[in-house]
C-alpha cells in the first residue's frame, strides 16, 4: 500500500505538476520591479503604485491575466529574466541593443531620456558637457551608468544601489550631480526647491517592458494589450495621471 501511494505521489509530482505550472503561466504574469523610482514605480502608504505599476495591471487586465509582483534591486532585473525567476521586468527600463541580446522588449510605451539633476545653486554645471571632472552619482546597472562610461569617461562615477541614495548624495554635497531618467528627476526636483534639472538632456531614450526570450507569445500579447489601451483611451488617462506635468 505504501509503495502504491508513493507511486501515485510520484506520478502526480512529475506528471500533473508541469500541467499545473503551465496553467499558471497562462493566467498569471510574474513581474519584477525595483519600486524606488517615482513616478514610475514606488511605494506609498505601504502600497506599490506608479505609472508602470498601473500600466502593467491594465495590460494584464486586457490580456485576461493577473499579475504576481516581485520586488528586487534594479541590477537584478535582467539577470532574473535570463534565469527565469520571473517573466517580465517593469521598472522604467530603457530599450538598448545590449539588453536585447539577452531579453526581448515590448513595443516602446513611453519616450524618456537621461538628464542631469544638480543643486539649483550650482553654476559650474550648466550643460551635460560640464560633467567632465565632476562627481556624478548613478544607479548601478542602469543606462545612466553605462552611458557615462561610454560618453563621459572623464566623470567620477559614484554608483549606488538605490535611486534615493543617488539623489541624496547630490543634496549633501558628496556628488556634484546625478544622471537619471527625466520623469524621475523632474518629480524629485518638484519636491526639493534647492534642486534643478538641466534643460538640455544627456540622451533621448525609449522605455519598454523586458520579457524573457523564451516567451515570445507573451511579448506579442503585451504589445496587443498596449495597442488596445492606446486606442481605447485608458493609456492616455494613466499618462495624464502620472506624467502629464513631466
CSV table of N, CA, C and O in Angstrom, one decimal, residues 99-147:
chain,number,residue,atom,x,y,z
A,99,UNK,N,20.9,45.0,-24.0
A,99,UNK,CA,19.9,44.3,-23.3
A,99,UNK,C,19.1,43.3,-24.3
A,99,UNK,O,18.7,42.2,-23.9
A,100,UNK,N,18.9,43.8,-25.5
A,100,UNK,CA,18.2,43.0,-26.5
A,100,UNK,C,18.9,41.7,-26.8
A,100,UNK,O,18.2,40.7,-27.3
A,101,UNK,N,20.2,41.6,-26.5
A,101,UNK,CA,20.9,40.4,-26.8
A,101,UNK,C,20.4,39.2,-25.9
A,101,UNK,O,20.6,38.1,-26.2
A,102,UNK,N,19.9,39.6,-24.7
A,102,UNK,CA,19.6,38.6,-23.7
A,102,UNK,C,18.1,38.5,-23.3
A,102,UNK,O,17.6,37.5,-22.7
A,103,UNK,N,17.4,39.6,-23.6
A,103,UNK,CA,15.9,39.6,-23.3
A,103,UNK,C,15.2,40.2,-24.5
A,103,UNK,O,15.8,40.9,-25.4
A,104,UNK,N,13.9,40.0,-24.6
A,104,UNK,CA,13.0,40.7,-25.6
A,104,UNK,C,12.4,41.9,-24.9
A,104,UNK,O,12.4,42.1,-23.7
A,105,UNK,N,11.9,42.8,-25.8
A,105,UNK,CA,11.3,44.0,-25.3
A,105,UNK,C,9.9,44.2,-26.0
A,105,UNK,O,9.7,43.8,-27.1
A,106,UNK,N,9.0,44.7,-25.2
A,106,UNK,CA,7.7,45.1,-25.9
A,106,UNK,C,7.9,46.3,-26.7
A,106,UNK,O,9.0,46.9,-26.7
A,107,UNK,N,6.9,46.7,-27.5
A,107,UNK,CA,7.0,48.0,-28.2
A,107,UNK,C,7.2,49.1,-27.1
A,107,UNK,O,6.8,49.0,-26.0
A,108,UNK,N,7.9,50.2,-27.5
A,108,UNK,CA,8.1,51.3,-26.6
A,108,UNK,C,6.7,51.8,-26.0
A,108,UNK,O,5.8,51.9,-26.8
A,109,UNK,N,6.7,52.0,-24.7
A,109,UNK,CA,5.4,52.5,-24.2
A,109,UNK,C,5.5,54.0,-23.7
A,109,UNK,O,4.5,54.6,-23.3
A,110,UNK,N,6.7,54.5,-23.6
A,110,UNK,CA,6.8,56.0,-23.3
A,110,UNK,C,8.2,56.5,-23.7
A,110,UNK,O,9.2,55.8,-23.5
A,111,UNK,N,8.3,57.7,-24.2
A,111,UNK,CA,9.6,58.3,-24.5
A,111,UNK,C,10.2,58.9,-23.3
A,111,UNK,O,9.5,59.5,-22.5
A,112,UNK,N,11.5,58.7,-23.1
A,112,UNK,CA,12.2,59.3,-22.0
A,112,UNK,C,13.5,59.8,-22.4
A,112,UNK,O,13.8,60.2,-23.5
A,113,UNK,N,14.5,59.8,-21.5
A,113,UNK,CA,15.8,60.3,-21.7
A,113,UNK,C,16.5,60.5,-20.5
A,113,UNK,O,15.9,60.6,-19.4
A,114,UNK,N,17.9,60.6,-20.6
A,114,UNK,CA,18.7,60.9,-19.4
A,114,UNK,C,18.9,62.4,-19.2
A,114,UNK,O,19.1,63.1,-20.2
A,115,UNK,N,18.8,62.8,-18.0
A,115,UNK,CA,19.0,64.3,-17.7
A,115,UNK,C,20.0,64.4,-16.5
A,115,UNK,O,20.3,63.4,-15.8
A,116,UNK,N,20.4,65.6,-16.3
A,116,UNK,CA,21.3,66.0,-15.2
A,116,UNK,C,20.5,66.7,-14.1
A,116,UNK,O,19.8,67.7,-14.3
A,117,UNK,N,20.6,66.1,-12.9
A,117,UNK,CA,20.0,66.8,-11.7
A,117,UNK,C,21.1,67.3,-10.8
A,117,UNK,O,22.1,66.6,-10.5
A,118,UNK,N,21.0,68.6,-10.4
A,118,UNK,CA,22.1,69.1,-9.6
A,118,UNK,C,21.4,70.2,-8.6
A,118,UNK,O,20.2,70.4,-8.7
A,119,UNK,N,22.2,70.8,-7.8
A,119,UNK,CA,21.7,71.8,-6.9
A,119,UNK,C,21.4,73.1,-7.7
A,119,UNK,O,22.1,73.4,-8.7
A,120,UNK,N,20.3,73.8,-7.3
A,120,UNK,CA,20.0,75.0,-8.0
A,120,UNK,C,21.0,76.0,-7.9
A,120,UNK,O,21.2,76.9,-8.8
A,121,UNK,N,21.8,76.0,-6.9
A,121,UNK,CA,22.9,77.0,-6.7
A,121,UNK,C,24.2,76.6,-7.4
A,121,UNK,O,25.1,77.4,-7.5
A,122,UNK,N,24.2,75.5,-8.1
A,122,UNK,CA,25.4,75.0,-8.8
A,122,UNK,C,25.5,75.7,-10.2
A,122,UNK,O,24.8,75.5,-11.1
A,123,UNK,N,26.5,76.6,-10.3
A,123,UNK,CA,26.7,77.4,-11.5
A,123,UNK,C,27.8,76.8,-12.4
A,123,UNK,O,28.0,77.2,-13.5
A,124,UNK,N,28.5,75.7,-11.9
A,124,UNK,CA,29.6,75.1,-12.6
A,124,UNK,C,29.0,74.1,-13.6
A,124,UNK,O,29.8,73.7,-14.5
A,125,UNK,N,27.8,73.6,-13.4
A,125,UNK,CA,27.2,72.6,-14.3
A,125,UNK,C,26.0,73.3,-15.0
A,125,UNK,O,24.9,73.4,-14.4
A,126,UNK,N,26.2,73.7,-16.2
A,126,UNK,CA,25.1,74.3,-16.9
A,126,UNK,C,24.6,73.5,-18.1
A,126,UNK,O,23.5,73.7,-18.6
A,127,UNK,N,25.4,72.5,-18.5
A,127,UNK,CA,25.0,71.6,-19.6
A,127,UNK,C,25.8,70.3,-19.4
A,127,UNK,O,26.7,70.2,-18.6
A,128,UNK,N,25.3,69.2,-20.1
A,128,UNK,CA,25.9,67.9,-19.8
A,128,UNK,C,27.5,67.9,-20.0
A,128,UNK,O,28.2,67.1,-19.3
A,129,UNK,N,28.0,68.6,-20.9
A,129,UNK,CA,29.4,68.6,-21.1
A,129,UNK,C,30.2,69.1,-19.9
A,129,UNK,O,31.4,68.8,-19.8
A,130,UNK,N,29.5,69.8,-19.0
A,130,UNK,CA,30.2,70.3,-17.8
A,130,UNK,C,30.4,69.3,-16.8
A,130,UNK,O,31.0,69.5,-15.7
A,131,UNK,N,29.9,68.0,-17.0
A,131,UNK,CA,30.1,66.9,-16.1
A,131,UNK,C,31.5,66.4,-16.0
A,131,UNK,O,31.9,65.7,-15.1
A,132,UNK,N,32.3,66.8,-17.0
A,132,UNK,CA,33.7,66.3,-17.1
A,132,UNK,C,34.4,66.8,-15.8
A,132,UNK,O,34.4,67.9,-15.4
A,133,UNK,N,35.1,65.8,-15.1
A,133,UNK,CA,35.8,66.1,-13.9
A,133,UNK,C,35.0,66.2,-12.7
A,133,UNK,O,35.5,66.5,-11.6
A,134,UNK,N,33.7,66.0,-12.8
A,134,UNK,CA,32.8,66.2,-11.7
A,134,UNK,C,32.4,64.8,-11.1
A,134,UNK,O,32.5,63.8,-11.8
A,135,UNK,N,32.0,64.8,-9.8
A,135,UNK,CA,31.5,63.6,-9.2
A,135,UNK,C,30.0,63.4,-9.5
A,135,UNK,O,29.2,64.3,-9.3
A,136,UNK,N,29.7,62.3,-10.2
A,136,UNK,CA,28.3,62.1,-10.7
A,136,UNK,C,27.7,60.8,-10.1
A,136,UNK,O,28.3,59.7,-10.3
A,137,UNK,N,26.6,60.9,-9.4
A,137,UNK,CA,26.0,59.7,-8.9
A,137,UNK,C,25.0,59.1,-9.9
A,137,UNK,O,24.3,59.8,-10.6
A,138,UNK,N,25.1,57.7,-10.0
A,138,UNK,CA,24.2,57.0,-10.9
A,138,UNK,C,23.8,55.7,-10.2
A,138,UNK,O,24.5,55.2,-9.3
A,139,UNK,N,22.7,55.1,-10.6
A,139,UNK,CA,22.2,53.8,-10.0
A,139,UNK,C,22.9,52.7,-10.8
A,139,UNK,O,22.9,52.7,-12.0
A,140,UNK,N,23.5,51.8,-10.1
A,140,UNK,CA,24.2,50.7,-10.7
A,140,UNK,C,23.3,49.8,-11.6
A,140,UNK,O,22.1,49.6,-11.3
A,141,UNK,N,23.8,49.4,-12.7
A,141,UNK,CA,23.0,48.6,-13.6
A,141,UNK,C,22.1,49.3,-14.6
A,141,UNK,O,21.4,48.7,-15.4
A,142,UNK,N,22.1,50.6,-14.5
A,142,UNK,CA,21.2,51.4,-15.3
A,142,UNK,C,21.9,51.9,-16.6
A,142,UNK,O,23.1,51.9,-16.7
A,143,UNK,N,21.0,52.4,-17.5
A,143,UNK,CA,21.6,53.1,-18.7
A,143,UNK,C,22.5,54.2,-18.4
A,143,UNK,O,23.4,54.5,-19.1
A,144,UNK,N,22.1,55.0,-17.3
A,144,UNK,CA,22.9,56.1,-16.9
A,144,UNK,C,24.4,55.8,-16.6
A,144,UNK,O,25.3,56.5,-17.1
A,145,UNK,N,24.6,54.7,-15.9
A,145,UNK,CA,25.9,54.3,-15.6
A,145,UNK,C,26.7,53.9,-16.8
A,145,UNK,O,27.9,54.3,-17.0
A,146,UNK,N,26.1,53.1,-17.7
A,146,UNK,CA,26.8,52.7,-18.9
A,146,UNK,C,27.0,53.9,-19.9
A,146,UNK,O,28.0,53.9,-20.6
A,147,UNK,N,26.0,54.8,-19.9
A,147,UNK,CA,26.2,55.9,-20.8
A,147,UNK,C,27.3,56.8,-20.4
A,147,UNK,O,28.1,57.3,-21.2
